[in-house]
Short mmCIF file of C-alpha atoms and ligand atoms in Angstrom, two decimals:
data_model
loop_
_atom_site.label_atom_id
_atom_site.label_comp_id
_atom_site.label_asym_id
_atom_site.label_seq_id
_atom_site.Cartn_x
_atom_site.Cartn_y
_atom_site.Cartn_z
CA MET A 1 -16.99 12.79 80.56
CA VAL A 2 -18.22 16.23 80.82
CA LEU A 3 -21.39 16.70 77.94
CA ASP A 4 -21.11 19.73 75.82
CA PRO A 5 -24.00 21.15 75.82
CA ILE A 6 -24.92 19.89 71.85
CA THR A 7 -24.90 16.02 73.11
CA LYS A 8 -26.41 16.42 76.23
CA ARG A 9 -29.37 18.10 75.56
CA THR A 10 -29.82 15.93 72.92
CA VAL A 11 -29.30 12.70 75.27
CA ASP A 12 -32.03 14.43 77.31
CA THR A 13 -34.06 15.16 74.57
CA LEU A 14 -34.26 11.14 74.28
CA THR A 15 -34.42 10.11 78.06
CA ARG A 16 -38.02 12.51 77.87
CA VAL A 17 -39.82 11.43 74.05
CA ILE A 18 -38.72 7.88 74.84
CA THR A 19 -40.91 6.54 77.76
CA LYS A 20 -39.99 2.81 77.86
CA LYS A 21 -36.77 2.67 79.85
CA PRO A 22 -34.19 2.13 77.82
CA PRO A 23 -31.47 -0.43 76.15
CA VAL A 24 -34.05 0.25 73.92
CA GLY A 25 -32.98 -1.24 70.49
CA LEU A 26 -33.16 1.18 67.03
CA HIS A 27 -36.00 -0.96 65.31
CA GLU A 28 -37.87 -3.82 67.01
CA PRO A 29 -40.44 -5.57 64.89
CA ILE A 30 -43.82 -6.22 67.12
CA PHE A 31 -46.06 -9.33 67.83
CA SER A 32 -49.37 -9.75 68.59
CA LYS A 33 -51.55 -12.62 69.39
CA ASP A 34 -52.05 -13.59 64.96
CA GLU A 35 -48.33 -13.85 64.33
CA PHE A 36 -48.05 -17.14 67.24
CA THR A 37 -51.72 -17.96 65.33
CA PHE A 38 -50.93 -18.21 61.40
CA VAL A 39 -47.60 -19.38 61.84
CA ASN A 40 -48.87 -22.42 64.11
CA GLU A 41 -51.42 -22.46 61.05
CA CYS A 42 -49.05 -22.76 58.84
CA LEU A 43 -46.90 -25.29 60.82
CA HIS A 44 -48.88 -28.30 61.22
CA SER A 45 -50.58 -27.69 57.41
CA GLY A 46 -47.85 -29.01 56.55
CA PHE A 47 -46.44 -26.22 54.06
CA VAL A 48 -43.83 -24.97 54.77
CA SER A 49 -42.38 -24.19 51.98
CA SER A 50 -42.65 -22.34 48.32
CA ILE A 51 -46.39 -24.14 47.94
CA GLY A 52 -49.36 -22.72 50.48
CA GLU A 53 -51.99 -20.42 51.31
CA PHE A 54 -50.53 -18.67 53.40
CA VAL A 55 -48.51 -17.30 50.19
CA THR A 56 -51.64 -15.75 47.89
CA GLN A 57 -52.52 -14.42 50.51
CA PHE A 58 -50.18 -12.04 51.32
CA GLU A 59 -49.71 -11.06 48.15
CA SER A 60 -53.40 -9.67 47.73
CA ALA A 61 -53.21 -8.17 51.05
CA LEU A 62 -49.97 -6.56 50.13
CA ALA A 63 -51.68 -5.55 46.77
CA GLU A 64 -55.21 -4.27 48.69
CA PHE A 65 -52.63 -2.20 51.52
CA THR A 66 -50.40 -0.40 48.14
CA GLY A 67 -53.14 0.31 45.81
CA MET A 68 -50.92 -1.52 43.69
CA ASP A 69 -52.56 -4.16 41.12
CA HIS A 70 -50.45 -7.25 41.59
CA ALA A 71 -47.51 -8.30 43.97
CA VAL A 72 -44.77 -11.10 44.11
CA ALA A 73 -43.66 -12.43 47.96
CA VAL A 74 -40.17 -13.57 47.60
CA VAL A 75 -37.02 -14.44 50.50
CA ASN A 76 -35.83 -11.36 50.66
CA GLY A 77 -35.43 -7.53 49.69
CA THR A 78 -32.75 -7.73 47.56
CA ALA A 79 -33.90 -10.90 46.52
CA ALA A 80 -36.66 -8.38 44.87
CA LEU A 81 -34.79 -5.76 42.90
CA GLU A 82 -33.10 -8.40 40.92
CA LEU A 83 -36.02 -9.56 39.78
CA ALA A 84 -37.30 -6.32 39.10
CA LEU A 85 -34.78 -5.28 37.35
CA LYS A 86 -33.44 -7.82 35.39
CA ALA A 87 -37.33 -8.65 34.58
CA CYS A 88 -36.91 -4.83 33.73
CA GLY A 89 -33.98 -6.05 30.77
CA VAL A 90 -31.23 -4.87 33.34
CA GLY A 91 -28.41 -7.11 32.37
CA LEU A 92 -24.87 -7.59 32.27
CA ASN A 93 -22.64 -4.61 31.87
CA ASP A 94 -25.11 -2.09 31.87
CA GLU A 95 -24.86 1.39 33.90
CA VAL A 96 -27.94 1.96 37.14
CA LEU A 97 -28.45 5.24 38.07
CA MET A 98 -29.03 5.00 42.33
CA PRO A 99 -28.23 7.03 44.71
CA ALA A 100 -24.68 6.69 46.82
CA LEU A 101 -26.17 7.35 49.59
CA THR A 102 -28.37 4.22 50.61
CA PHE A 103 -28.23 1.05 52.11
CA VAL A 104 -25.00 -1.88 50.45
CA ALA A 105 -28.34 -4.23 49.16
CA THR A 106 -29.41 -1.52 46.76
CA ALA A 107 -25.91 -1.80 45.04
CA ASN A 108 -25.53 -5.51 45.53
CA ALA A 109 -28.84 -6.45 43.47
CA VAL A 110 -27.30 -4.72 41.07
CA SER A 111 -23.93 -6.84 40.59
CA HIS A 112 -25.77 -9.47 40.78
CA ILE A 113 -27.37 -9.00 37.84
CA GLY A 114 -23.81 -8.55 36.28
CA ALA A 115 -25.03 -4.06 36.00
CA VAL A 116 -23.38 -1.68 37.16
CA PRO A 117 -24.03 1.11 40.00
CA HIS A 118 -23.84 4.82 38.57
CA PHE A 119 -24.01 6.53 41.92
CA VAL A 120 -25.61 10.11 41.47
CA ASP A 121 -26.36 12.68 43.89
CA SER A 122 -29.26 13.00 46.91
CA CYS A 123 -30.98 16.10 48.37
CA GLU A 124 -31.92 17.82 51.01
CA GLU A 125 -35.28 17.72 50.87
CA THR A 126 -35.91 14.36 50.43
CA LEU A 127 -33.19 12.08 50.82
CA GLY A 128 -33.83 10.64 47.52
CA VAL A 129 -31.89 11.26 44.29
CA HIS A 130 -31.41 15.18 43.30
CA PRO A 131 -33.34 16.17 40.31
CA GLY A 132 -32.09 18.66 39.38
CA LYS A 133 -28.30 17.06 39.58
CA LEU A 134 -29.18 14.11 37.28
CA ASP A 135 -30.38 16.23 34.79
CA GLN A 136 -27.60 17.93 35.47
CA HIS A 137 -24.90 14.88 35.01
CA LEU A 138 -27.05 12.92 32.88
CA SER A 139 -27.34 16.52 29.51
CA ARG A 140 -23.45 16.09 30.28
CA ILE A 141 -22.41 13.12 30.83
CA SER A 142 -25.03 10.56 28.08
CA ARG A 143 -25.36 10.21 24.24
CA MET A 144 -29.18 8.52 22.90
CA THR A 145 -28.34 7.26 19.40
CA ASP A 146 -29.75 6.88 16.57
CA SER A 147 -31.86 3.67 18.08
CA GLU A 148 -32.70 5.11 20.45
CA THR A 149 -29.88 3.16 23.63
CA LEU A 150 -28.59 6.66 26.06
CA LEU A 151 -25.60 5.86 26.58
CA ASN A 152 -22.74 6.68 29.38
CA ARG A 153 -20.54 8.54 27.42
CA GLU A 154 -17.21 8.38 29.31
CA THR A 155 -17.51 4.29 30.01
CA GLY A 156 -19.23 3.21 26.76
CA ARG A 157 -22.15 1.66 29.21
CA ARG A 158 -25.71 1.55 28.92
CA ILE A 159 -27.39 3.63 30.86
CA ALA A 160 -30.94 0.90 31.61
CA ALA A 161 -32.68 2.13 34.34
CA LEU A 162 -32.77 4.74 37.02
CA LEU A 163 -33.44 3.02 40.68
CA PRO A 164 -34.18 5.48 43.35
CA VAL A 165 -34.94 4.94 47.31
CA ASN A 166 -37.12 6.03 50.17
CA ILE A 167 -34.40 6.38 52.01
CA PHE A 168 -36.29 6.22 56.53
CA GLY A 169 -39.13 6.06 54.36
CA HIS A 170 -39.01 9.02 52.48
CA PRO A 171 -41.10 9.80 49.21
CA ASN A 172 -38.14 10.74 46.35
CA ASP A 173 -40.09 13.88 44.27
CA MET A 174 -41.59 10.76 41.91
CA ALA A 175 -43.91 13.45 39.36
CA ILE A 176 -40.28 15.41 38.66
CA ILE A 177 -37.73 12.19 39.12
CA ARG A 178 -40.38 10.22 36.11
CA ASN A 179 -39.91 13.56 33.70
CA ILE A 180 -36.29 13.38 33.19
CA ALA A 181 -36.54 9.56 33.49
CA GLU A 182 -39.60 9.77 30.57
CA ARG A 183 -36.94 12.92 29.10
CA HIS A 184 -34.21 10.03 28.78
CA GLN A 185 -36.65 7.26 28.03
CA LEU A 186 -34.98 5.22 31.22
CA PRO A 187 -37.45 3.03 33.48
CA ILE A 188 -38.06 3.80 36.86
CA ILE A 189 -37.47 0.93 39.16
CA GLU A 190 -38.04 1.92 42.70
CA ASP A 191 -36.41 1.11 46.33
CA ALA A 192 -39.16 1.36 48.38
CA ALA A 193 -37.72 -1.54 51.23
CA GLU A 194 -37.85 0.63 53.50
CA SER A 195 -41.00 2.69 52.68
CA LEU A 196 -43.90 0.52 53.07
CA GLY A 197 -46.83 2.48 53.69
CA SER A 198 -45.82 5.77 52.98
CA LEU A 199 -47.74 8.29 49.60
CA TYR A 200 -46.32 10.60 47.37
CA HIS A 201 -49.85 12.62 46.55
CA GLY A 202 -51.25 10.53 47.67
CA LYS A 203 -50.73 7.25 46.44
CA PHE A 204 -48.48 4.73 46.27
CA THR A 205 -44.94 5.71 45.66
CA GLY A 206 -44.79 2.34 43.01
CA ASN A 207 -47.92 4.56 40.58
CA TRP A 208 -45.28 6.01 39.22
CA CYS A 209 -42.30 3.56 38.30
CA ARG A 210 -42.36 -0.19 36.60
CA ALA A 211 -41.74 -2.06 40.02
CA SER A 212 -41.15 -1.15 44.01
CA ALA A 213 -38.97 -3.48 45.65
CA ILE A 214 -40.04 -4.54 49.04
CA SER A 215 -38.18 -5.14 52.30
CA PHE A 216 -39.76 -7.64 55.03
CA ASN A 217 -36.90 -7.87 56.93
CA GLY A 218 -36.96 -8.06 61.02
CA ASN A 219 -35.80 -4.46 61.31
CA LYS A 220 -38.42 -2.68 58.66
CA ILE A 221 -41.67 -1.63 58.52
CA ILE A 222 -43.05 -4.72 59.02
CA THR A 223 -41.27 -7.93 59.16
CA THR A 224 -41.50 -12.57 57.36
CA GLY A 225 -38.11 -13.17 60.07
CA GLY A 226 -36.68 -12.41 55.67
CA GLY A 227 -38.69 -11.32 52.98
CA GLY A 228 -39.54 -9.04 50.34
CA ALA A 229 -41.96 -8.86 47.35
CA VAL A 230 -42.13 -6.98 43.56
CA VAL A 231 -45.92 -4.20 43.49
CA THR A 232 -46.36 -3.43 39.84
CA ASN A 233 -48.83 -2.28 37.93
CA ASP A 234 -47.89 -4.44 35.13
CA ALA A 235 -48.99 -8.14 34.99
CA SER A 236 -46.84 -9.62 32.30
CA LEU A 237 -44.09 -7.80 33.56
CA ALA A 238 -45.67 -9.65 38.26
CA LEU A 239 -46.05 -12.61 35.73
CA LEU A 240 -42.81 -12.82 34.70
CA ILE A 241 -40.73 -11.91 38.20
CA LYS A 242 -43.27 -14.69 39.48
CA HIS A 243 -41.93 -17.24 36.82
CA MET A 244 -38.27 -16.40 38.21
CA SER A 245 -38.24 -16.41 41.10
CA THR A 246 -39.81 -19.97 41.26
CA THR A 247 -37.21 -21.54 39.14
CA ALA A 248 -39.32 -20.89 35.57
CA LYS A 249 -41.22 -23.98 36.44
CA VAL A 250 -43.62 -24.39 32.81
CA PRO A 251 -47.15 -24.68 35.84
CA HIS A 252 -47.91 -29.12 34.94
CA GLN A 253 -49.25 -31.15 36.77
CA TRP A 254 -46.66 -33.34 36.28
CA GLU A 255 -43.93 -32.35 34.16
CA TYR A 256 -40.39 -30.25 35.30
CA HIS A 257 -39.98 -28.19 32.54
CA HIS A 258 -38.75 -25.25 33.17
CA ASP A 259 -38.08 -22.33 29.98
CA MET A 260 -35.87 -19.45 31.06
CA VAL A 261 -32.49 -20.24 34.25
CA GLY A 262 -34.97 -18.96 36.96
CA TYR A 263 -34.55 -18.57 40.81
CA ASN A 264 -35.30 -20.19 43.65
CA TYR A 265 -36.21 -16.70 45.18
CA ARG A 266 -40.06 -17.20 46.39
CA MET A 267 -41.25 -16.62 49.56
CA PRO A 268 -41.70 -19.65 51.95
CA ASN A 269 -45.25 -20.27 53.34
CA ILE A 270 -44.16 -19.93 56.86
CA ASN A 271 -42.93 -16.46 56.19
CA ALA A 272 -45.48 -15.22 54.74
CA SER A 273 -47.40 -16.70 57.50
CA LEU A 274 -45.83 -14.30 59.99
CA GLY A 275 -46.61 -11.27 57.06
CA CYS A 276 -50.57 -11.78 56.58
CA ALA A 277 -50.34 -10.90 59.95
CA GLN A 278 -48.02 -8.34 60.14
CA ILE A 279 -50.03 -6.21 57.69
CA LYS A 280 -53.05 -6.94 59.55
CA GLN A 281 -51.10 -4.19 61.95
CA LEU A 282 -49.27 -2.25 59.78
CA THR A 283 -51.97 0.90 59.72
CA GLY A 284 -51.08 1.08 63.28
CA PHE A 285 -47.48 0.89 63.59
CA ILE A 286 -47.70 3.97 60.09
CA ARG A 287 -50.11 5.91 62.88
CA ALA A 288 -47.88 4.85 66.28
CA LYS A 289 -44.39 6.02 63.96
CA ARG A 290 -46.25 9.17 62.31
CA GLU A 291 -47.58 10.20 66.35
CA LEU A 292 -43.23 9.39 67.56
CA ALA A 293 -42.22 11.66 64.71
CA ASP A 294 -44.30 14.20 65.99
CA ARG A 295 -43.07 14.30 69.14
CA TYR A 296 -39.14 14.09 68.30
CA HIS A 297 -40.18 17.19 66.15
CA GLU A 298 -41.18 18.84 68.63
CA ALA A 299 -38.86 17.91 71.21
CA PHE A 300 -35.41 18.88 69.47
CA ASP A 301 -38.08 21.94 67.60
CA GLN A 302 -35.86 24.05 71.39
CA ILE A 303 -32.43 22.88 70.86
CA ASP A 304 -30.97 25.50 68.56
CA GLY A 305 -28.31 23.48 65.71
CA VAL A 306 -29.87 20.36 64.46
CA THR A 307 -33.33 19.51 62.83
CA VAL A 308 -35.44 16.76 62.84
CA PHE A 309 -36.22 15.75 59.29
CA LYS A 310 -39.90 15.53 58.05
CA GLU A 311 -41.31 14.44 55.70
CA PRO A 312 -41.18 15.99 51.69
CA GLN A 313 -43.52 17.97 50.92
CA GLY A 314 -46.81 16.92 48.98
CA SER A 315 -46.31 13.39 50.40
CA GLN A 316 -46.99 11.58 53.99
CA SER A 317 -43.96 9.21 55.38
CA ASN A 318 -44.67 6.02 57.24
CA TYR A 319 -41.15 7.66 58.92
CA TRP A 320 -40.20 3.70 59.16
CA LEU A 321 -36.59 5.84 60.68
CA ASN A 322 -36.87 8.93 61.71
CA THR A 323 -33.13 10.70 61.76
CA LEU A 324 -31.18 13.55 63.65
CA VAL A 325 -29.30 16.17 61.25
CA LEU A 326 -27.44 18.01 62.63
CA ASP A 327 -26.14 21.72 60.89
CA GLU A 328 -22.54 21.57 59.37
CA SER A 329 -21.31 23.08 62.38
CA ASN A 330 -22.08 20.75 64.65
CA ALA A 331 -21.24 17.86 62.55
CA HIS A 332 -17.96 17.07 64.47
CA GLN A 333 -20.26 16.09 67.39
CA ARG A 334 -22.15 13.63 65.15
CA ASP A 335 -19.67 10.78 66.98
CA ASP A 336 -19.81 11.82 71.05
CA ILE A 337 -24.28 12.87 69.71
CA ILE A 338 -23.90 8.67 69.90
CA ALA A 339 -21.86 7.41 72.38
CA ALA A 340 -23.09 9.39 74.61
CA SER A 341 -26.96 7.92 73.58
CA HIS A 342 -24.75 4.92 73.51
CA SER A 343 -23.68 5.01 76.77
CA ALA A 344 -26.32 5.91 78.48
CA GLY A 345 -28.96 2.81 76.72
CA TYR A 346 -30.24 4.19 73.57
CA TYR A 347 -28.69 3.18 70.11
CA VAL A 348 -28.93 5.70 67.88
CA ARG A 349 -26.56 4.84 64.66
CA PRO A 350 -24.86 6.92 61.61
CA LEU A 351 -25.80 6.91 58.32
CA TRP A 352 -24.61 4.21 56.48
CA LYS A 353 -20.90 4.98 54.51
CA LEU A 354 -21.82 6.44 51.37
CA LEU A 355 -21.56 2.67 48.49
CA HIS A 356 -19.19 4.41 46.05
CA THR A 357 -16.15 4.78 48.57
CA LEU A 358 -16.90 1.31 49.40
CA PRO A 359 -13.96 -0.80 48.48
CA MET A 360 -16.29 -3.17 45.86
CA TYR A 361 -18.38 0.29 44.43
CA ARG A 362 -14.64 3.05 43.57
CA LYS A 363 -14.23 2.43 41.10
CA CYS A 364 -17.99 3.35 39.78
CA PRO A 365 -19.23 6.02 37.57
CA SER A 366 -19.76 8.37 39.45
CA ALA A 367 -22.04 12.44 39.51
CA ASP A 368 -20.30 15.49 42.45
CA LEU A 369 -21.58 13.96 46.07
CA SER A 370 -21.41 16.85 48.03
CA ILE A 371 -24.84 17.27 49.39
CA SER A 372 -24.73 12.93 50.03
CA GLU A 373 -21.44 13.66 51.73
CA SER A 374 -22.39 16.44 53.53
CA LEU A 375 -26.19 14.41 54.78
CA GLU A 376 -23.60 11.25 56.10
CA ARG A 377 -21.11 13.55 58.18
CA ARG A 378 -24.55 14.65 59.54
CA ILE A 379 -27.31 12.21 59.93
CA ILE A 380 -28.66 10.55 62.84
CA ASN A 381 -31.74 8.08 63.32
CA LEU A 382 -32.86 7.35 66.58
CA PRO A 383 -34.81 4.70 68.12
CA SER A 384 -38.20 4.40 66.09
CA SER A 385 -39.89 1.12 67.15
CA ALA A 386 -43.80 0.80 66.35
CA ASP A 387 -44.53 0.72 70.56
CA LEU A 388 -42.46 3.72 71.65
C1 LIG B 401 -33.22 -3.55 54.30
C2 LIG B 401 -33.28 -3.27 53.12
C3 LIG B 401 -32.71 -4.01 51.99
C4 LIG B 401 -33.17 -5.42 51.25
O1 LIG B 401 -33.43 -6.18 52.14
P1 LIG B 401 -33.88 -7.31 52.30
O2 LIG B 401 -34.81 -7.60 52.57
O3 LIG B 401 -32.37 -7.19 52.87
O4 LIG B 401 -32.80 -7.86 51.53
C5 LIG B 401 -32.74 -2.53 50.17
N1 LIG B 401 -32.62 -1.42 50.40
C6 LIG B 401 -32.78 -0.77 51.42
C7 LIG B 401 -33.11 0.38 51.20
C8 LIG B 401 -32.96 -1.36 51.77
O5 LIG B 401 -33.06 -0.95 53.85
#
């Protein structure tokens, strides 16, 4: 097969930047000695399930790392989002503003609590919610009732929250987004599944939100096997989320009293033991991933028609996944580049399909999504493990 110049140069550049021999996965977990020690210790303790010291320890470590007041560890990132939304008062038939350009779990969490995703466009600068287009869209389709409820005039439903997502680890422009949300009296619940360790104006993005949901799935920057957490500065919200995640059991030495329909979403101690070891490596992972991003930037700068996505101004990203953005004139090469990279043993991947195109979300309300549609054609994620 004769490769066109951009495809050939892209594969050559991958080979040059990545010193590890193929096959090279998109993102792989890295375990040191502590992971084996802590998991072993957990097994020996007998406390592998919903009670145990590692869970509390992991929560403290998370709160400390993010600089947030409270962390509640749960079974996965989707459950974290679900609980955060529900605890913030989002429920049946409410609409939640969120990007179409995200992983399907963001919309699934909204649907699980009976709410409806309402898709808004993303911007080239952050890959997150486009503030200007969000504001315009809300002015056009929403109205505030006398009782201060924001209604979608087209569907008659309440718009109950804004759910920005930090795509590939990159923070949204939270100052502007919070300003828009405040004007419309919308709580911000953030999908920070991919952005643990990323900073906006020097602080974790959760400081601009009611609550943030983090994921510790195997492909995220640190992993607990499967796991997630909600972090927040709101003490009563944290308490409610912990209560909901632990079958809403009222604390008592022996009585089983439950005061609402709760969930069995607490992170098991065995998963938390892995997390306690992983979080000790997090600073090192971020440093390594930022160095890899620098190498990608330098190498791909030489090639016309492609750019490596750079962290937005004012933000410091964990660069969870590095991202190649093709110029519109090269968008038709995307699949050739992916196929040639795979043949060479580099498991790059395209962007997720935009959520409003999936069968179960096709009928959801949606703003103009032209920028997301363009980005979908042009994005390729590059191998980004911390040991590359
Ligand atoms: C991984 C991810 C989730 C879901 O996390 P899980 O732990 O897999 O449930 C949600 N949103 C985004 C953007 C993600 O990348």
